[in-house]
PDB file of C-alpha atoms in Angstrom:
ATOM      1  CA  MET H 113       0.025   0.040   0.033  1.00  0.00           C
ATOM      2  CA  LEU H 114       2.865   2.494   0.915  1.00  0.00           C
ATOM      3  CA  GLU H 115       6.314   2.150  -0.628  1.00  0.00           C
ATOM      4  CA  VAL H 116       9.165   4.569   0.378  1.00  0.00           C
ATOM      5  CA  LYS H 117      12.258   4.256  -1.876  1.00  0.00           C
ATOM      6  CA  ASP H 118      15.671   5.800  -1.339  1.00  0.00           C
ATOM      7  CA  LEU H 119      14.236   8.840   0.503  1.00  0.00           C
ATOM      8  CA  GLU H 120      16.687  11.718   1.212  1.00  0.00           C
ATOM      9  CA  VAL H 121      15.677  14.708   3.261  1.00  0.00           C
ATOM     10  CA  SER H 122      17.801  17.623   4.511  1.00  0.00           C
ATOM     11  CA  TYR H 123      17.270  20.442   6.943  1.00  0.00           C
ATOM     12  CA  GLY H 124      19.474  23.137   5.395  1.00  0.00           C
ATOM     13  CA  SER H 125      22.945  21.650   5.155  1.00  0.00           C
ATOM     14  CA  ILE H 126      22.195  18.790   7.505  1.00  0.00           C
ATOM     15  CA  LYS H 127      21.098  15.592   5.874  1.00  0.00           C
ATOM     16  CA  ALA H 128      18.383  13.853   7.992  1.00  0.00           C
ATOM     17  CA  LEU H 129      17.545  10.924   5.870  1.00  0.00           C
ATOM     18  CA  HIS H 130      20.149   8.986   3.797  1.00  0.00           C
ATOM     19  CA  GLY H 131      18.172   6.796   1.291  1.00  0.00           C
ATOM     20  CA  VAL H 132      15.427   5.368   3.518  1.00  0.00           C
ATOM     21  CA  SER H 133      13.372   2.480   1.971  1.00  0.00           C
ATOM     22  CA  LEU H 134      10.474   0.715   3.377  1.00  0.00           C
ATOM     23  CA  ASN H 135       7.330  -1.078   2.573  1.00  0.00           C
ATOM     24  CA  VAL H 136       3.902  -1.090   4.352  1.00  0.00           C
ATOM     25  CA  PRO H 137       1.624  -3.885   3.002  1.00  0.00           C
ATOM     26  CA  GLN H 138      -2.105  -3.223   2.963  1.00  0.00           C
ATOM     27  CA  GLY H 139      -3.807  -4.238   6.281  1.00  0.00           C
ATOM     28  CA  SER H 140      -0.547  -4.458   8.239  1.00  0.00           C
ATOM     29  CA  ILE H 141       0.878  -2.697  11.204  1.00  0.00           C
ATOM     30  CA  VAL H 142       4.531  -1.640  10.544  1.00  0.00           C
ATOM     31  CA  THR H 143       6.662   0.006  13.226  1.00  0.00           C
ATOM     32  CA  LEU H 144       9.747   2.283  12.789  1.00  0.00           C
ATOM     33  CA  ILE H 145      12.006   2.112  15.926  1.00  0.00           C
ATOM     34  CA  GLY H 146      15.265   4.000  16.700  1.00  0.00           C
ATOM     35  CA  ALA H 147      16.815   6.469  19.025  1.00  0.00           C
ATOM     36  CA  ASN H 148      16.011  10.187  19.178  1.00  0.00           C
ATOM     37  CA  GLY H 149      17.224  11.874  16.021  1.00  0.00           C
ATOM     38  CA  ALA H 150      17.256   8.617  14.047  1.00  0.00           C
ATOM     39  CA  GLY H 151      14.865  10.111  11.403  1.00  0.00           C
ATOM     40  CA  LYS H 152      11.665   8.396  12.368  1.00  0.00           C
ATOM     41  CA  SER H 153       9.449  11.513  12.472  1.00  0.00           C
ATOM     42  CA  THR H 154      11.179  13.028   9.485  1.00  0.00           C
ATOM     43  CA  THR H 155      10.206   9.883   7.441  1.00  0.00           C
ATOM     44  CA  LEU H 156       6.511  10.352   8.377  1.00  0.00           C
ATOM     45  CA  ARG H 157       6.661  14.048   7.678  1.00  0.00           C
ATOM     46  CA  ALA H 158       8.189  13.490   4.258  1.00  0.00           C
ATOM     47  CA  ILE H 159       5.551  10.816   3.402  1.00  0.00           C
ATOM     48  CA  SER H 160       2.667  13.074   4.454  1.00  0.00           C
ATOM     49  CA  GLY H 161       3.948  16.081   2.518  1.00  0.00           C
ATOM     50  CA  LEU H 162       4.896  18.333   5.567  1.00  0.00           C
ATOM     51  CA  ILE H 163       8.485  18.563   4.383  1.00  0.00           C
ATOM     52  CA  LYS H 164      10.020  18.248   0.971  1.00  0.00           C
ATOM     53  CA  THR H 165      12.308  15.448   0.002  1.00  0.00           C
ATOM     54  CA  ARG H 166      15.499  15.986  -1.944  1.00  0.00           C
ATOM     55  CA  SER H 167      15.343  12.665  -3.743  1.00  0.00           C
ATOM     56  CA  GLY H 168      13.614   9.257  -3.679  1.00  0.00           C
ATOM     57  CA  SER H 169       9.988   8.475  -3.952  1.00  0.00           C
ATOM     58  CA  VAL H 170       6.870   7.864  -2.030  1.00  0.00           C
ATOM     59  CA  THR H 171       4.243   5.575  -3.700  1.00  0.00           C
ATOM     60  CA  TYR H 172       0.788   5.149  -2.147  1.00  0.00           C
ATOM     61  CA  SER H 173      -1.799   2.700  -3.605  1.00  0.00           C
ATOM     62  CA  GLY H 174       0.248   2.657  -6.826  1.00  0.00           C
ATOM     63  CA  GLU H 175       0.362   6.502  -7.145  1.00  0.00           C
ATOM     64  CA  ASP H 176       3.554   8.525  -6.872  1.00  0.00           C
ATOM     65  CA  ILE H 177       2.759  11.187  -4.110  1.00  0.00           C
ATOM     66  CA  THR H 178       6.278  12.405  -3.577  1.00  0.00           C
ATOM     67  CA  ASN H 179       6.253  16.071  -2.475  1.00  0.00           C
ATOM     68  CA  GLN H 180       2.479  16.472  -3.023  1.00  0.00           C
ATOM     69  CA  PRO H 181       0.952  19.052  -0.752  1.00  0.00           C
ATOM     70  CA  ALA H 182      -0.212  17.647   2.636  1.00  0.00           C
ATOM     71  CA  HIS H 183      -3.915  18.535   2.054  1.00  0.00           C
ATOM     72  CA  LYS H 184      -3.961  16.562  -1.196  1.00  0.00           C
ATOM     73  CA  ILE H 185      -2.310  13.493   0.498  1.00  0.00           C
ATOM     74  CA  VAL H 186      -4.987  13.548   3.311  1.00  0.00           C
ATOM     75  CA  ALA H 187      -7.723  13.689   0.571  1.00  0.00           C
ATOM     76  CA  LYS H 188      -6.236  10.387  -0.710  1.00  0.00           C
ATOM     77  CA  HIS H 189      -6.972   8.882   2.739  1.00  0.00           C
ATOM     78  CA  LEU H 190      -3.421   8.800   4.049  1.00  0.00           C
ATOM     79  CA  CYS H 191      -3.481  10.480   7.469  1.00  0.00           C
ATOM     80  CA  HIS H 192      -0.741  11.483   9.868  1.00  0.00           C
ATOM     81  CA  VAL H 193      -1.244  11.918  13.645  1.00  0.00           C
ATOM     82  CA  PRO H 194       1.824  13.984  14.568  1.00  0.00           C
ATOM     83  CA  GLU H 195       4.056  13.794  17.579  1.00  0.00           C
ATOM     84  CA  GLY H 196       2.724  15.992  20.335  1.00  0.00           C
ATOM     85  CA  ARG H 197      -0.918  15.405  19.392  1.00  0.00           C
ATOM     86  CA  MET H 198      -1.582  18.911  18.022  1.00  0.00           C
ATOM     87  CA  VAL H 199      -5.159  19.151  18.961  1.00  0.00           C
ATOM     88  CA  PHE H 200      -6.995  22.410  18.692  1.00  0.00           C
ATOM     89  CA  ALA H 201      -6.774  23.386  22.344  1.00  0.00           C
ATOM     90  CA  ASN H 202      -9.579  26.047  22.301  1.00  0.00           C
ATOM     91  CA  LEU H 203     -12.040  23.912  20.484  1.00  0.00           C
ATOM     92  CA  THR H 204     -14.259  21.204  22.115  1.00  0.00           C
ATOM     93  CA  VAL H 205     -13.793  17.487  21.597  1.00  0.00           C
ATOM     94  CA  ALA H 206     -16.758  17.525  19.140  1.00  0.00           C
ATOM     95  CA  GLU H 207     -15.316  20.532  17.253  1.00  0.00           C
ATOM     96  CA  ASN H 208     -11.985  18.832  16.969  1.00  0.00           C
ATOM     97  CA  LEU H 209     -13.563  15.710  15.529  1.00  0.00           C
ATOM     98  CA  ARG H 210     -15.534  17.767  12.987  1.00  0.00           C
ATOM     99  CA  MET H 211     -12.278  19.436  11.984  1.00  0.00           C
ATOM    100  CA  GLY H 212     -11.085  15.926  11.075  1.00  0.00           C
ATOM    101  CA  ALA H 213     -13.969  15.584   8.644  1.00  0.00           C
ATOM    102  CA  TYR H 214     -13.350  18.890   6.881  1.00  0.00           C
ATOM    103  CA  LEU H 215     -13.059  17.394   3.445  1.00  0.00           C
ATOM    104  CA  ARG H 216     -16.317  15.487   3.806  1.00  0.00           C
ATOM    105  CA  ASN H 217     -20.012  16.530   3.416  1.00  0.00           C
ATOM    106  CA  ASP H 218     -21.778  13.217   4.166  1.00  0.00           C
ATOM    107  CA  LYS H 219     -23.557  14.140   7.309  1.00  0.00           C
ATOM    108  CA  ALA H 220     -24.793  10.572   8.080  1.00  0.00           C
ATOM    109  CA  GLY H 221     -21.318   9.130   7.514  1.00  0.00           C
ATOM    110  CA  ILE H 222     -19.754  11.824   9.740  1.00  0.00           C
ATOM    111  CA  ALA H 223     -22.218  11.081  12.497  1.00  0.00           C
ATOM    112  CA  ALA H 224     -21.437   7.419  12.188  1.00  0.00           C
ATOM    113  CA  ASP H 225     -17.738   7.850  12.367  1.00  0.00           C
ATOM    114  CA  MET H 226     -18.127  10.116  15.405  1.00  0.00           C
ATOM    115  CA  ASP H 227     -20.115   7.355  17.150  1.00  0.00           C
ATOM    116  CA  TYR H 228     -17.358   4.916  16.236  1.00  0.00           C
ATOM    117  CA  ALA H 229     -14.813   7.259  17.812  1.00  0.00           C
ATOM    118  CA  PHE H 230     -16.869   7.360  20.990  1.00  0.00           C
ATOM    119  CA  THR H 231     -17.165   3.560  20.924  1.00  0.00           C
ATOM    120  CA  ILE H 232     -13.437   2.985  20.857  1.00  0.00           C
ATOM    121  CA  PHE H 233     -12.558   5.917  23.194  1.00  0.00           C
ATOM    122  CA  PRO H 234     -15.530   6.345  25.586  1.00  0.00           C
ATOM    123  CA  ARG H 235     -13.776   9.111  27.480  1.00  0.00           C
ATOM    124  CA  LEU H 236     -14.168  11.364  24.547  1.00  0.00           C
ATOM    125  CA  LYS H 237     -17.919  11.034  24.739  1.00  0.00           C
ATOM    126  CA  GLU H 238     -17.750  11.995  28.457  1.00  0.00           C
ATOM    127  CA  ARG H 239     -15.833  15.146  27.535  1.00  0.00           C
ATOM    128  CA  ILE H 240     -17.664  15.963  24.202  1.00  0.00           C
ATOM    129  CA  ASN H 241     -18.127  19.713  25.101  1.00  0.00           C
ATOM    130  CA  GLN H 242     -14.851  20.093  26.934  1.00  0.00           C
ATOM    131  CA  ALA H 243     -12.040  22.226  25.552  1.00  0.00           C
ATOM    132  CA  ALA H 244      -9.364  19.830  24.204  1.00  0.00           C
ATOM    133  CA  GLY H 245      -6.610  21.900  25.877  1.00  0.00           C
ATOM    134  CA  THR H 246      -7.957  21.106  29.356  1.00  0.00           C
ATOM    135  CA  MET H 247      -7.774  17.311  28.895  1.00  0.00           C
ATOM    136  CA  SER H 248      -4.891  15.022  30.026  1.00  0.00           C
ATOM    137  CA  GLY H 249      -2.173  14.014  27.537  1.00  0.00           C
ATOM    138  CA  GLY H 250      -3.638  10.546  27.104  1.00  0.00           C
ATOM    139  CA  GLU H 251      -7.104  11.908  26.426  1.00  0.00           C
ATOM    140  CA  GLN H 252      -5.669  14.356  23.900  1.00  0.00           C
ATOM    141  CA  GLN H 253      -3.891  11.425  22.119  1.00  0.00           C
ATOM    142  CA  MET H 254      -7.236   9.611  21.926  1.00  0.00           C
ATOM    143  CA  LEU H 255      -8.646  12.716  20.432  1.00  0.00           C
ATOM    144  CA  ALA H 256      -5.851  13.114  17.948  1.00  0.00           C
ATOM    145  CA  ILE H 257      -6.343   9.453  16.718  1.00  0.00           C
ATOM    146  CA  ALA H 258     -10.149   9.894  16.588  1.00  0.00           C
ATOM    147  CA  ARG H 259      -9.919  13.167  14.607  1.00  0.00           C
ATOM    148  CA  ALA H 260      -7.673  11.357  12.117  1.00  0.00           C
ATOM    149  CA  LEU H 261     -10.196   8.518  11.724  1.00  0.00           C
ATOM    150  CA  MET H 262     -12.815  11.200  10.859  1.00  0.00           C
ATOM    151  CA  SER H 263     -10.981  11.655   7.589  1.00  0.00           C
ATOM    152  CA  GLN H 264     -11.718   8.091   6.708  1.00  0.00           C
ATOM    153  CA  PRO H 265      -8.062   7.017   6.262  1.00  0.00           C
ATOM    154  CA  LYS H 266      -7.042   3.818   4.608  1.00  0.00           C
ATOM    155  CA  CYS H 267      -3.477   4.226   5.937  1.00  0.00           C
ATOM    156  CA  LEU H 268      -2.832   5.904   9.281  1.00  0.00           C
ATOM    157  CA  MET H 269       0.665   7.051  10.450  1.00  0.00           C
ATOM    158  CA  LEU H 270       1.038   7.503  14.159  1.00  0.00           C
ATOM    159  CA  ASP H 271       4.099   9.346  15.615  1.00  0.00           C
ATOM    160  CA  GLU H 272       4.876   8.487  19.212  1.00  0.00           C
ATOM    161  CA  PRO H 273       1.398   7.810  20.565  1.00  0.00           C
ATOM    162  CA  SER H 274       2.671   6.805  23.963  1.00  0.00           C
ATOM    163  CA  LEU H 275       4.843   9.948  24.502  1.00  0.00           C
ATOM    164  CA  GLY H 276       4.110  11.665  27.858  1.00  0.00           C
ATOM    165  CA  ILE H 277       1.091   9.448  28.579  1.00  0.00           C
ATOM    166  CA  ALA H 278       0.268   7.491  31.837  1.00  0.00           C
ATOM    167  CA  PRO H 279       1.024   3.801  31.340  1.00  0.00           C
ATOM    168  CA  ILE H 280      -2.611   2.695  31.910  1.00  0.00           C
ATOM    169  CA  LEU H 281      -3.757   4.954  29.115  1.00  0.00           C
ATOM    170  CA  VAL H 282      -0.912   3.841  26.764  1.00  0.00           C
ATOM    171  CA  ARG H 283      -2.107   0.308  26.986  1.00  0.00           C
ATOM    172  CA  ALA H 284      -5.716   1.435  26.288  1.00  0.00           C
ATOM    173  CA  ILE H 285      -4.563   3.426  23.204  1.00  0.00           C
ATOM    174  CA  PHE H 286      -2.422   0.573  21.873  1.00  0.00           C
ATOM    175  CA  ASP H 287      -5.334  -1.929  22.372  1.00  0.00           C
ATOM    176  CA  GLN H 288      -7.470   0.362  20.227  1.00  0.00           C
ATOM    177  CA  ILE H 289      -4.744   0.724  17.550  1.00  0.00           C
ATOM    178  CA  VAL H 290      -4.869  -3.119  17.176  1.00  0.00           C
ATOM    179  CA  ALA H 291      -8.718  -3.105  17.187  1.00  0.00           C
ATOM    180  CA  ILE H 292      -8.828  -0.407  14.449  1.00  0.00           C
ATOM    181  CA  ASN H 293      -6.372  -2.433  12.432  1.00  0.00           C
ATOM    182  CA  LYS H 294      -8.443  -5.640  12.700  1.00  0.00           C
ATOM    183  CA  GLU H 295     -11.982  -4.319  12.619  1.00  0.00           C
ATOM    184  CA  ARG H 296     -11.440  -1.742   9.774  1.00  0.00           C
ATOM    185  CA  GLY H 297      -8.603  -3.298   7.983  1.00  0.00           C
ATOM    186  CA  LEU H 298      -6.662  -0.072   8.486  1.00  0.00           C
ATOM    187  CA  THR H 299      -3.067  -0.037   7.413  1.00  0.00           C
ATOM    188  CA  ILE H 300      -0.878   1.433  10.180  1.00  0.00           C
ATOM    189  CA  LEU H 301       2.704   2.934  10.075  1.00  0.00           C
ATOM    190  CA  LEU H 302       3.751   3.436  13.750  1.00  0.00           C
ATOM    191  CA  VAL H 303       6.692   5.448  15.062  1.00  0.00           C
ATOM    192  CA  GLU H 304       7.225   4.562  18.687  1.00  0.00           C
ATOM    193  CA  GLN H 305       9.987   4.922  21.341  1.00  0.00           C
ATOM    194  CA  ASN H 306       8.471   2.170  23.378  1.00  0.00           C
ATOM    195  CA  ALA H 307       9.914  -0.625  21.019  1.00  0.00           C
ATOM    196  CA  ASN H 308       8.655  -3.483  23.161  1.00  0.00           C
ATOM    197  CA  LEU H 309       5.123  -2.305  23.020  1.00  0.00           C
ATOM    198  CA  ALA H 310       5.192  -1.325  19.337  1.00  0.00           C
ATOM    199  CA  LEU H 311       6.872  -4.562  18.107  1.00  0.00           C
ATOM    200  CA  GLY H 312       4.381  -6.511  20.252  1.00  0.00           C
ATOM    201  CA  ILE H 313       1.496  -5.327  18.116  1.00  0.00           C
ATOM    202  CA  SER H 314       3.167  -5.083  14.774  1.00  0.00           C
ATOM    203  CA  HIS H 315       3.716  -7.411  11.838  1.00  0.00           C
ATOM    204  CA  HIS H 316       6.960  -5.987  10.564  1.00  0.00           C
ATOM    205  CA  GLY H 317       9.586  -3.532  11.733  1.00  0.00           C
ATOM    206  CA  TYR H 318      12.336  -1.341  10.692  1.00  0.00           C
ATOM    207  CA  VAL H 319      15.242   0.033  12.808  1.00  0.00           C
ATOM    208  CA  LEU H 320      16.468   3.519  11.968  1.00  0.00           C
ATOM    209  CA  GLU H 321      19.854   4.826  12.969  1.00  0.00           C
ATOM    210  CA  THR H 322      21.160   8.279  11.916  1.00  0.00           C
ATOM    211  CA  GLY H 323      18.789   8.511   8.995  1.00  0.00           C
ATOM    212  CA  ARG H 324      19.408   4.993   7.561  1.00  0.00           C
ATOM    213  CA  VAL H 325      17.518   1.736   7.852  1.00  0.00           C
ATOM    214  CA  ILE H 326      20.060  -0.571   9.566  1.00  0.00           C
ATOM    215  CA  LEU H 327      17.745  -3.548  10.116  1.00  0.00           C
ATOM    216  CA  GLU H 328      14.388  -4.921   9.043  1.00  0.00           C
ATOM    217  CA  ASP H 329      12.510  -8.122   9.802  1.00  0.00           C
ATOM    218  CA  SER H 330       9.292  -9.445  11.092  1.00  0.00           C
ATOM    219  CA  ALA H 331       8.346  -7.843  14.494  1.00  0.00           C
ATOM    220  CA  ALA H 332       8.613 -11.235  16.192  1.00  0.00           C
ATOM    221  CA  ALA H 333      12.139 -11.681  14.898  1.00  0.00           C
ATOM    222  CA  LEU H 334      13.153  -8.136  15.883  1.00  0.00           C
ATOM    223  CA  LEU H 335      11.921  -8.834  19.403  1.00  0.00           C
ATOM    224  CA  LYS H 336      14.304 -11.710  19.691  1.00  0.00           C
ATOM    225  CA  ASN H 337      17.208 -10.065  17.937  1.00  0.00           C
ATOM    226  CA  PRO H 338      20.111  -9.558  20.428  1.00  0.00           C
ATOM    227  CA  GLN H 339      21.233  -6.328  18.758  1.00  0.00           C
ATOM    228  CA  VAL H 340      17.694  -4.870  19.032  1.00  0.00           C
ATOM    229  CA  ARG H 341      17.250  -6.157  22.609  1.00  0.00           C
ATOM    230  CA  ALA H 342      20.425  -4.620  23.739  1.00  0.00           C
ATOM    231  CA  ALA H 343      19.814  -1.201  22.041  1.00  0.00           C
ATOM    232  CA  TYR H 344      16.065  -0.697  22.423  1.00  0.00           C
ATOM    233  CA  LEU H 345      14.544  -3.243  24.733  1.00  0.00           C
ATOM    234  CA  GLY H 346      16.686  -2.771  27.809  1.00  0.00           C
ATOM    235  CA  ASP H 347      18.461  -6.241  27.773  1.00  0.00           C
TER     236      ASP H 347
END
């Protein structure tokens, strides 16, 4: 569904990605792991059109989308939940969700998707009229994912969904990521510092180091890999 080939990205004179290549099969959960500064978030931002690539290509559902504007990529049902959640702090939960559906005009479908969001994240329904900025980090992360689902993505990219969140809510969020993948067949590309948790729900994984893919394998194999265990799993 998503193929990244030889992607190179620079911030001024500093090269952030050195020929990153990866594949995300339809219906799968694929994880990128690596230390801070490895290029994980940059990879997602390049795919979603938030930053320009110097060379390489991004192919989505057979179409070259390299360097297309971000709003056009969202319209193709490829959606990015950024690191730090980026909810609209002064808007209510309901208003944030409606913002996620800004490209749609099917009122019945929007209502159905909002109900689905409340089914997977009941806390959002409890806080439907609450300003998003007053909610906890975990609740804001739930809202950011639910807002992305309102755009009817076929592929969802999640950047550090566990960052700064209480462990009990992290587990709830990851359980729902798995449920969304299974129930809706949603393809997921996940960037996550908690390598143990991420690989535990994924089908395949890539290890990034200083802007390069240094290792790729099935998630189960990466969990057993001594190099990965020593570097990222605390062994």
